[in-house]
Tab-separated table of C-alpha atoms and ligand atoms in Angstrom:
chain	number	residue	atom	x	y	z
A	3	MET	CA	19.876	69.897	-21.961
A	4	ASN	CA	16.257	68.778	-21.452
A	5	ARG	CA	15.503	65.790	-23.619
A	6	LYS	CA	12.131	65.286	-25.214
A	7	THR	CA	11.251	61.688	-24.433
A	8	ASP	CA	7.808	61.401	-25.978
A	9	THR	CA	9.071	61.430	-29.579
A	10	PRO	CA	8.085	58.162	-31.278
A	11	VAL	CA	10.989	56.338	-32.874
A	12	THR	CA	11.439	53.273	-35.036
A	13	VAL	CA	14.379	50.875	-35.075
A	14	ILE	CA	14.752	48.567	-38.075
A	15	GLY	CA	17.253	45.734	-37.626
A	16	LEU	CA	17.359	43.974	-34.278
A	17	GLY	CA	20.722	42.278	-34.287
A	18	LEU	CA	23.017	42.756	-31.304
A	19	MET	CA	23.384	46.469	-32.014
A	20	GLY	CA	19.838	47.220	-33.155
A	21	ARG	CA	18.418	45.616	-29.998
A	22	ALA	CA	20.709	47.791	-27.856
A	23	LEU	CA	19.570	50.921	-29.742
A	24	ALA	CA	15.888	50.068	-29.341
A	25	ALA	CA	16.386	49.218	-25.654
A	26	ALA	CA	18.058	52.592	-25.057
A	27	PHE	CA	15.137	54.448	-26.664
A	28	LEU	CA	12.668	52.448	-24.588
A	29	LYS	CA	14.635	53.089	-21.406
A	30	ALA	CA	14.605	56.814	-22.168
A	31	GLY	CA	10.813	56.692	-22.493
A	32	HIS	CA	10.381	56.959	-26.266
A	33	PRO	CA	7.433	55.119	-27.790
A	34	THR	CA	9.483	52.635	-29.828
A	35	THR	CA	8.410	50.623	-32.859
A	36	VAL	CA	10.688	47.854	-34.086
A	37	TRP	CA	10.968	45.635	-37.129
A	38	ASN	CA	13.310	42.749	-37.848
A	39	ARG	CA	13.444	40.120	-40.580
A	40	THR	CA	13.518	37.430	-37.886
A	41	THR	CA	10.645	38.572	-35.715
A	42	SER	CA	11.581	36.502	-32.644
A	43	LYS	CA	14.486	38.894	-31.990
A	44	ALA	CA	11.870	41.507	-31.036
A	45	ASP	CA	10.372	39.359	-28.225
A	46	GLN	CA	12.350	40.862	-25.333
A	47	LEU	CA	11.848	44.415	-26.591
A	48	VAL	CA	8.104	43.841	-26.977
A	49	ALA	CA	8.043	42.531	-23.409
A	50	GLU	CA	9.712	45.804	-22.372
A	51	GLY	CA	7.082	47.897	-24.182
A	52	ALA	CA	8.150	48.100	-27.832
A	53	ARG	CA	5.600	47.714	-30.599
A	54	LEU	CA	6.441	45.172	-33.314
A	55	ALA	CA	5.512	46.513	-36.763
A	56	PRO	CA	4.151	43.876	-39.156
A	57	THR	CA	5.932	45.356	-42.182
A	58	VAL	CA	8.827	47.683	-42.954
A	59	GLY	CA	6.349	50.172	-44.411
A	60	ASP	CA	4.328	50.181	-41.198
A	61	ALA	CA	7.531	50.593	-39.162
A	62	LEU	CA	8.605	53.579	-41.263
A	63	LYS	CA	5.296	55.360	-40.709
A	64	ALA	CA	5.234	54.777	-36.955
A	65	GLY	CA	7.975	57.145	-35.780
A	66	SER	CA	9.221	60.687	-36.340
A	67	LEU	CA	12.493	59.085	-37.251
A	68	THR	CA	13.672	55.628	-38.214
A	69	ILE	CA	17.039	54.214	-37.248
A	70	ILE	CA	18.323	51.428	-39.482
A	71	CYS	CA	21.041	49.137	-38.224
A	72	VAL	CA	21.579	45.970	-40.249
A	73	THR	CA	24.592	43.941	-41.353
A	74	ASP	CA	25.617	46.029	-44.350
A	75	TYR	CA	24.390	48.409	-47.059
A	76	PRO	CA	23.191	45.660	-49.439
A	77	ALA	CA	20.945	44.404	-46.607
A	78	MET	CA	19.671	47.948	-46.042
A	79	HIS	CA	18.892	48.365	-49.749
A	80	GLU	CA	17.181	44.974	-49.859
A	81	LEU	CA	14.830	45.727	-47.004
A	82	LEU	CA	14.107	49.377	-47.878
A	83	GLY	CA	13.901	48.656	-51.599
A	84	ALA	CA	10.800	46.546	-51.017
A	85	SER	CA	9.096	49.545	-49.330
A	86	GLU	CA	10.550	52.407	-51.339
A	87	SER	CA	7.137	53.913	-52.086
A	88	GLU	CA	6.780	54.526	-48.320
A	89	LEU	CA	9.979	56.584	-47.985
A	90	ASP	CA	8.624	59.967	-49.109
A	91	GLY	CA	8.937	62.463	-46.227
A	92	MET	CA	10.484	59.915	-43.838
A	93	MET	CA	13.505	60.738	-41.665
A	94	LEU	CA	16.043	57.914	-41.931
A	95	ILE	CA	19.231	57.583	-39.929
A	96	ASN	CA	21.331	54.714	-41.184
A	97	LEU	CA	23.741	53.460	-38.506
A	98	THR	CA	24.799	50.437	-40.552
A	99	SER	CA	28.584	50.216	-41.009
A	100	GLY	CA	29.962	50.722	-44.496
A	101	ASP	CA	32.287	52.850	-46.579
A	102	SER	CA	31.902	56.480	-47.587
A	103	ALA	CA	30.894	55.691	-51.180
A	104	GLN	CA	28.103	53.419	-49.932
A	105	ALA	CA	26.929	56.167	-47.583
A	106	ARG	CA	26.846	58.823	-50.316
A	107	GLU	CA	25.124	56.458	-52.722
A	108	ALA	CA	22.520	55.464	-50.096
A	109	ALA	CA	21.870	59.152	-49.351
A	110	GLN	CA	21.253	59.870	-53.022
A	111	TRP	CA	19.017	56.820	-53.334
A	112	ALA	CA	16.958	57.787	-50.283
A	113	GLU	CA	16.709	61.463	-51.270
A	114	GLN	CA	15.508	60.511	-54.758
A	115	ARG	CA	12.608	58.756	-53.010
A	116	GLY	CA	11.806	61.835	-50.923
A	117	ALA	CA	13.383	60.658	-47.670
A	118	HIS	CA	15.443	62.850	-45.346
A	119	TYR	CA	18.662	60.922	-44.798
A	120	LEU	CA	21.531	61.055	-42.337
A	121	ASP	CA	24.309	58.520	-42.353
A	122	GLY	CA	26.008	57.460	-39.158
A	123	ALA	CA	28.609	55.258	-37.550
A	124	ILE	CA	28.599	53.674	-34.130
A	125	MET	CA	31.921	53.781	-32.290
A	126	ALA	CA	30.787	51.528	-29.449
A	127	ILE	CA	29.780	48.017	-28.517
A	128	PRO	CA	26.143	47.147	-27.761
A	129	SER	CA	26.587	47.207	-23.960
A	130	GLY	CA	27.825	50.807	-24.167
A	131	ILE	CA	24.740	52.103	-25.995
A	132	GLY	CA	22.770	54.511	-23.824
A	133	THR	CA	25.892	55.690	-21.979
A	134	ALA	CA	28.138	58.688	-22.672
A	135	GLU	CA	30.933	56.289	-23.743
A	136	ALA	CA	28.956	55.371	-26.872
A	137	VAL	CA	30.102	57.817	-29.532
A	138	ILE	CA	27.735	57.922	-32.494
A	139	LEU	CA	28.790	59.956	-35.513
A	140	HIS	CA	26.387	61.559	-37.990
A	141	SER	CA	26.811	63.238	-41.359
A	142	GLY	CA	24.399	64.765	-43.846
A	143	PRO	CA	22.232	67.900	-43.760
A	144	GLN	CA	22.745	69.639	-40.411
A	145	PRO	CA	19.081	70.689	-39.956
A	146	TYR	CA	18.084	66.997	-39.905
A	147	PHE	CA	20.605	66.322	-37.166
A	148	GLU	CA	19.609	69.370	-35.127
A	149	ALA	CA	15.919	68.466	-35.410
A	150	HIS	CA	16.514	65.012	-33.906
A	151	LYS	CA	19.547	65.483	-31.664
A	152	SER	CA	17.550	65.531	-28.437
A	153	THR	CA	16.020	62.156	-29.368
A	154	LEU	CA	19.356	60.698	-30.491
A	155	ASP	CA	20.905	61.749	-27.160
A	156	ALA	CA	19.238	58.655	-25.655
A	157	LEU	CA	21.804	56.528	-27.525
A	158	GLY	CA	25.028	58.086	-26.236
A	159	THR	CA	27.316	60.938	-27.205
A	160	VAL	CA	25.973	61.952	-30.584
A	161	THR	CA	28.153	64.069	-32.827
A	162	TYR	CA	27.582	65.900	-36.096
A	163	LEU	CA	30.526	65.906	-38.544
A	164	GLY	CA	29.365	67.782	-41.644
A	165	ALA	CA	27.110	67.855	-44.677
A	166	ASP	CA	29.011	65.223	-46.691
A	167	HIS	CA	27.148	61.956	-46.035
A	168	GLY	CA	30.419	60.013	-46.344
A	169	LEU	CA	32.092	61.652	-43.339
A	170	ALA	CA	30.739	59.349	-40.636
A	171	SER	CA	32.055	56.283	-42.478
A	172	LEU	CA	35.414	57.964	-43.084
A	173	TYR	CA	35.796	58.854	-39.403
A	174	ASP	CA	34.769	55.294	-38.583
A	175	VAL	CA	37.539	53.708	-40.688
A	176	ALA	CA	40.044	56.356	-39.566
A	177	GLY	CA	39.269	55.246	-36.010
A	178	LEU	CA	39.907	51.629	-37.004
A	179	ALA	CA	43.306	52.649	-38.428
A	180	MET	CA	44.170	54.250	-35.091
A	181	MET	CA	42.915	51.322	-33.037
A	182	TRP	CA	44.825	48.636	-34.942
A	183	SER	CA	47.987	50.739	-35.204
A	184	VAL	CA	48.101	51.211	-31.428
A	185	LEU	CA	47.350	47.531	-30.811
A	186	ASN	CA	49.924	46.342	-33.375
A	187	ALA	CA	52.634	48.567	-31.893
A	188	TRP	CA	51.837	47.213	-28.449
A	189	LEU	CA	51.948	43.607	-29.718
A	190	GLN	CA	55.353	44.233	-31.338
A	191	GLY	CA	56.742	45.577	-28.060
A	192	THR	CA	55.154	42.782	-26.072
A	193	ALA	CA	56.688	40.161	-28.373
A	194	LEU	CA	60.107	41.765	-27.879
A	195	LEU	CA	59.827	41.923	-24.088
A	196	ARG	CA	58.507	38.376	-23.741
A	197	THR	CA	61.840	37.139	-25.143
A	198	ALA	CA	63.390	38.502	-21.924
A	199	GLY	CA	60.724	36.940	-19.692
A	200	VAL	CA	58.663	40.145	-19.253
A	201	ASP	CA	54.987	39.263	-19.444
A	202	ALA	CA	52.325	41.269	-21.270
A	203	ALA	CA	50.723	42.514	-18.051
A	204	THR	CA	54.033	43.979	-16.842
A	205	TYR	CA	54.617	45.870	-20.075
A	206	ALA	CA	50.981	47.038	-20.547
A	207	PRO	CA	51.118	50.029	-18.134
A	208	PHE	CA	54.386	51.269	-19.747
A	209	ALA	CA	52.799	50.899	-23.176
A	210	GLN	CA	49.730	52.814	-21.992
A	211	GLN	CA	51.949	55.672	-20.835
A	212	ILE	CA	53.800	55.779	-24.168
A	213	ALA	CA	50.560	55.714	-26.169
A	214	ALA	CA	49.120	58.541	-24.048
A	215	GLY	CA	52.334	60.555	-24.451
A	216	VAL	CA	52.380	60.121	-28.226
A	217	ALA	CA	48.687	61.091	-28.375
A	218	GLU	CA	49.699	64.457	-26.851
A	219	TRP	CA	51.786	65.181	-29.946
A	220	LEU	CA	48.855	64.955	-32.358
A	221	PRO	CA	47.518	68.554	-32.256
A	222	GLY	CA	50.996	70.029	-32.887
A	223	TYR	CA	51.748	67.534	-35.628
A	224	ALA	CA	48.330	68.224	-37.166
A	225	GLU	CA	49.301	71.904	-37.416
A	226	GLN	CA	52.402	70.880	-39.382
A	227	ILE	CA	50.324	68.748	-41.744
A	228	ASP	CA	47.702	71.454	-42.278
A	229	SER	CA	50.363	74.098	-42.925
A	230	GLY	CA	52.454	71.789	-45.141
A	231	SER	CA	55.593	72.736	-43.217
A	232	PHE	CA	57.538	70.163	-41.196
A	233	PRO	CA	60.415	71.770	-39.284
A	234	ALA	CA	62.330	69.204	-37.194
A	235	GLU	CA	61.505	70.645	-33.777
A	236	VAL	CA	61.816	67.323	-31.931
A	237	SER	CA	63.778	65.069	-34.262
A	238	ALA	CA	64.517	64.736	-37.955
A	239	LEU	CA	63.183	61.855	-40.052
A	240	GLU	CA	66.773	60.630	-40.550
A	241	THR	CA	67.091	60.247	-36.775
A	242	ASP	CA	63.811	58.310	-36.669
A	243	ALA	CA	65.077	56.102	-39.531
A	244	ARG	CA	68.076	55.059	-37.402
A	245	ALA	CA	65.755	54.241	-34.472
A	246	ILE	CA	63.520	52.128	-36.725
A	247	THR	CA	66.614	50.258	-37.975
A	248	HIS	CA	67.468	49.619	-34.352
A	249	LEU	CA	63.951	48.210	-33.770
A	250	ILE	CA	64.314	45.930	-36.816
A	251	GLU	CA	67.770	44.707	-35.736
A	252	GLU	CA	66.636	44.065	-32.167
A	253	SER	CA	63.587	42.160	-33.434
A	254	GLU	CA	65.764	40.061	-35.761
A	255	ALA	CA	68.301	39.366	-33.006
A	256	VAL	CA	65.705	38.013	-30.576
A	257	GLY	CA	63.730	36.211	-33.284
A	258	VAL	CA	60.471	38.167	-33.392
A	259	ASN	CA	58.529	39.315	-36.445
A	260	THR	CA	59.985	42.254	-38.391
A	261	GLU	CA	57.231	42.810	-40.968
A	262	LEU	CA	55.677	45.840	-39.279
A	263	PRO	CA	58.884	47.825	-38.577
A	264	LYS	CA	60.168	46.982	-42.078
A	265	LEU	CA	56.958	48.339	-43.584
A	266	ILE	CA	57.397	51.600	-41.655
A	267	LYS	CA	61.106	51.754	-42.578
A	268	ALA	CA	60.252	51.371	-46.271
A	269	MET	CA	57.927	54.396	-46.100
A	270	VAL	CA	60.502	56.436	-44.182
A	271	ASP	CA	63.205	55.501	-46.719
A	272	ARG	CA	61.007	56.638	-49.607
A	273	SER	CA	60.367	59.943	-47.858
A	274	ILE	CA	64.091	60.456	-47.191
A	275	ALA	CA	64.860	59.590	-50.828
A	276	ALA	CA	62.336	62.281	-51.812
A	277	GLY	CA	64.404	64.794	-49.848
A	278	HIS	CA	62.548	64.924	-46.509
A	279	GLY	CA	65.237	63.464	-44.221
A	280	GLY	CA	65.753	66.771	-42.404
A	281	GLU	CA	62.049	67.269	-41.712
A	282	GLN	CA	59.847	65.937	-38.935
A	283	TYR	CA	57.976	62.607	-38.874
A	284	PRO	CA	54.516	63.953	-39.928
A	285	VAL	CA	56.032	64.681	-43.367
A	286	LEU	CA	55.204	61.000	-43.957
A	287	ILE	CA	51.640	62.200	-44.610
A	288	GLU	CA	52.863	62.564	-48.195
A	289	GLU	CA	53.563	58.809	-48.327
A	290	PHE	CA	50.252	57.979	-46.639
A	291	SER	CA	48.317	60.229	-49.024
A	292	LYS	CA	49.142	58.376	-52.224
A	293	PRO	CA	48.843	54.808	-53.418
A	294	ARG	CA	52.097	52.870	-53.206
A	295	ASN	CA	53.697	53.361	-56.595
A	296	ASP	CA	57.024	51.556	-56.512
B	215	LIG	N1	27.935	44.748	-32.636
B	215	LIG	C1	28.829	45.711	-32.498
B	215	LIG	O1	29.671	45.722	-31.585
B	215	LIG	C2	28.854	46.858	-33.495
B	215	LIG	C3	29.633	47.992	-33.214
B	215	LIG	C4	29.639	49.070	-34.099
B	215	LIG	C5	28.899	48.975	-35.269
B	215	LIG	N2	28.173	47.857	-35.530
B	215	LIG	C6	27.435	47.789	-36.805
B	215	LIG	O2	26.042	47.652	-36.586
B	215	LIG	C7	25.483	46.889	-37.668
B	215	LIG	C8	24.683	45.727	-37.080
B	215	LIG	O3	25.586	44.949	-36.308
B	215	LIG	P1	25.035	43.819	-35.321
B	215	LIG	O4	26.152	43.546	-34.378
B	215	LIG	O5	23.702	44.183	-34.808
B	215	LIG	O6	24.914	42.606	-36.350
B	215	LIG	P2	24.049	41.287	-36.183
B	215	LIG	O7	23.830	40.945	-34.757
B	215	LIG	O8	24.692	40.266	-37.061
B	215	LIG	O9	22.626	41.684	-36.795
B	215	LIG	C9	22.471	41.899	-38.186
B	215	LIG	C10	21.091	42.475	-38.425
B	215	LIG	O10	20.940	42.717	-39.831
B	215	LIG	C11	19.737	42.061	-40.270
B	215	LIG	N3	19.866	41.696	-41.676
B	215	LIG	C12	20.953	41.185	-42.305
B	215	LIG	N4	20.696	40.982	-43.616
B	215	LIG	C13	19.420	41.393	-43.825
B	215	LIG	C14	18.572	41.460	-44.959
B	215	LIG	N5	19.016	41.062	-46.154
B	215	LIG	N6	17.320	41.935	-44.800
B	215	LIG	C15	16.884	42.354	-43.590
B	215	LIG	N7	17.627	42.329	-42.463
B	215	LIG	C16	18.890	41.850	-42.568
B	215	LIG	C17	19.623	40.877	-39.374
B	215	LIG	O11	18.300	40.356	-39.434
B	215	LIG	P3	18.007	38.858	-38.906
B	215	LIG	O12	17.931	38.976	-37.417
B	215	LIG	O13	16.725	38.498	-39.535
B	215	LIG	O14	19.153	37.987	-39.368
B	215	LIG	C18	19.944	41.527	-38.036
B	215	LIG	O15	18.873	42.295	-37.573
B	215	LIG	C19	26.646	46.424	-38.558
B	215	LIG	O16	26.783	47.262	-39.665
B	215	LIG	C20	27.837	46.554	-37.608
B	215	LIG	O17	29.059	46.769	-38.303
B	215	LIG	C21	28.112	46.810	-34.663
């Protein structure tokens, strides 16, 4: 798709991530205005062609859209709150990390002041910004996203999730759950294998293969969750429970930590006690979907 590169943009917040966002817009040819509480962080960007706005209000008025990327939502409210009379008619895209309630509340706050607001989440590190590997999620009114997608494309792979402003934050934390679960499982296996003199680098390619194989199961398992029916096509939860016991016993025998497998076993046991032993593993969604109540 042809990108329009003459659209003026503003980036507010020039920490590690904000500087990468502004640099990507500049590199793509967008007239770029920047603002940061500590003005010296704009020096390099100004040298590359950015314009440093003297105030937040001036920064907001400079571009067709303003990207905000600061530490957290309280920081965003603090800096925008001082210029709230300038928000009417402005297009704001808030790429600051936070939770879904903060995103929805910020959307309401901005809309009450006449701003057009999208919330977003950056699933990338600063050095990835401007490349296809940088996935940037957006949620809020779709017309706002469509109107600015060709500009946002300068930042990476930009995705629209839905009208609920909280979705980008929810996908963001769901991604964290996936990331840490994969890493924790790998660390557990690595700890086990190191007791037999196998180093982490030797096990890593096997672990990669297992993780990729398990990832293949997700679409089929998702169908079970969405239909609420969990026939044991591969194995029953009772079979998995025996394998988890085996993992716990092996870990105990070689003296490595058992907290993680015991946590999983406790959830599986509760599900079996609730009558799901003959069903397939994704039936555990029922345990994951409620607060622990024992
Ligand atoms: N870095 C990453 O790898 C990464 C990845 C994904 C998402 N993110 C998210 O991107 C956001 C920014 O991260 P970062 O790495 O750029 O953080 P950072 O380097 O610590 O920068 C924080 C930015 O927030 C500004 N700020 C903080 N409190 C403020 C306040 N009260 N008023 C005005 N400005 C304030 C800082 O201004 P000063 O310069 O004046 O202190 C600075 O521009 C965070 O929400 C982070 O979770 C970061």
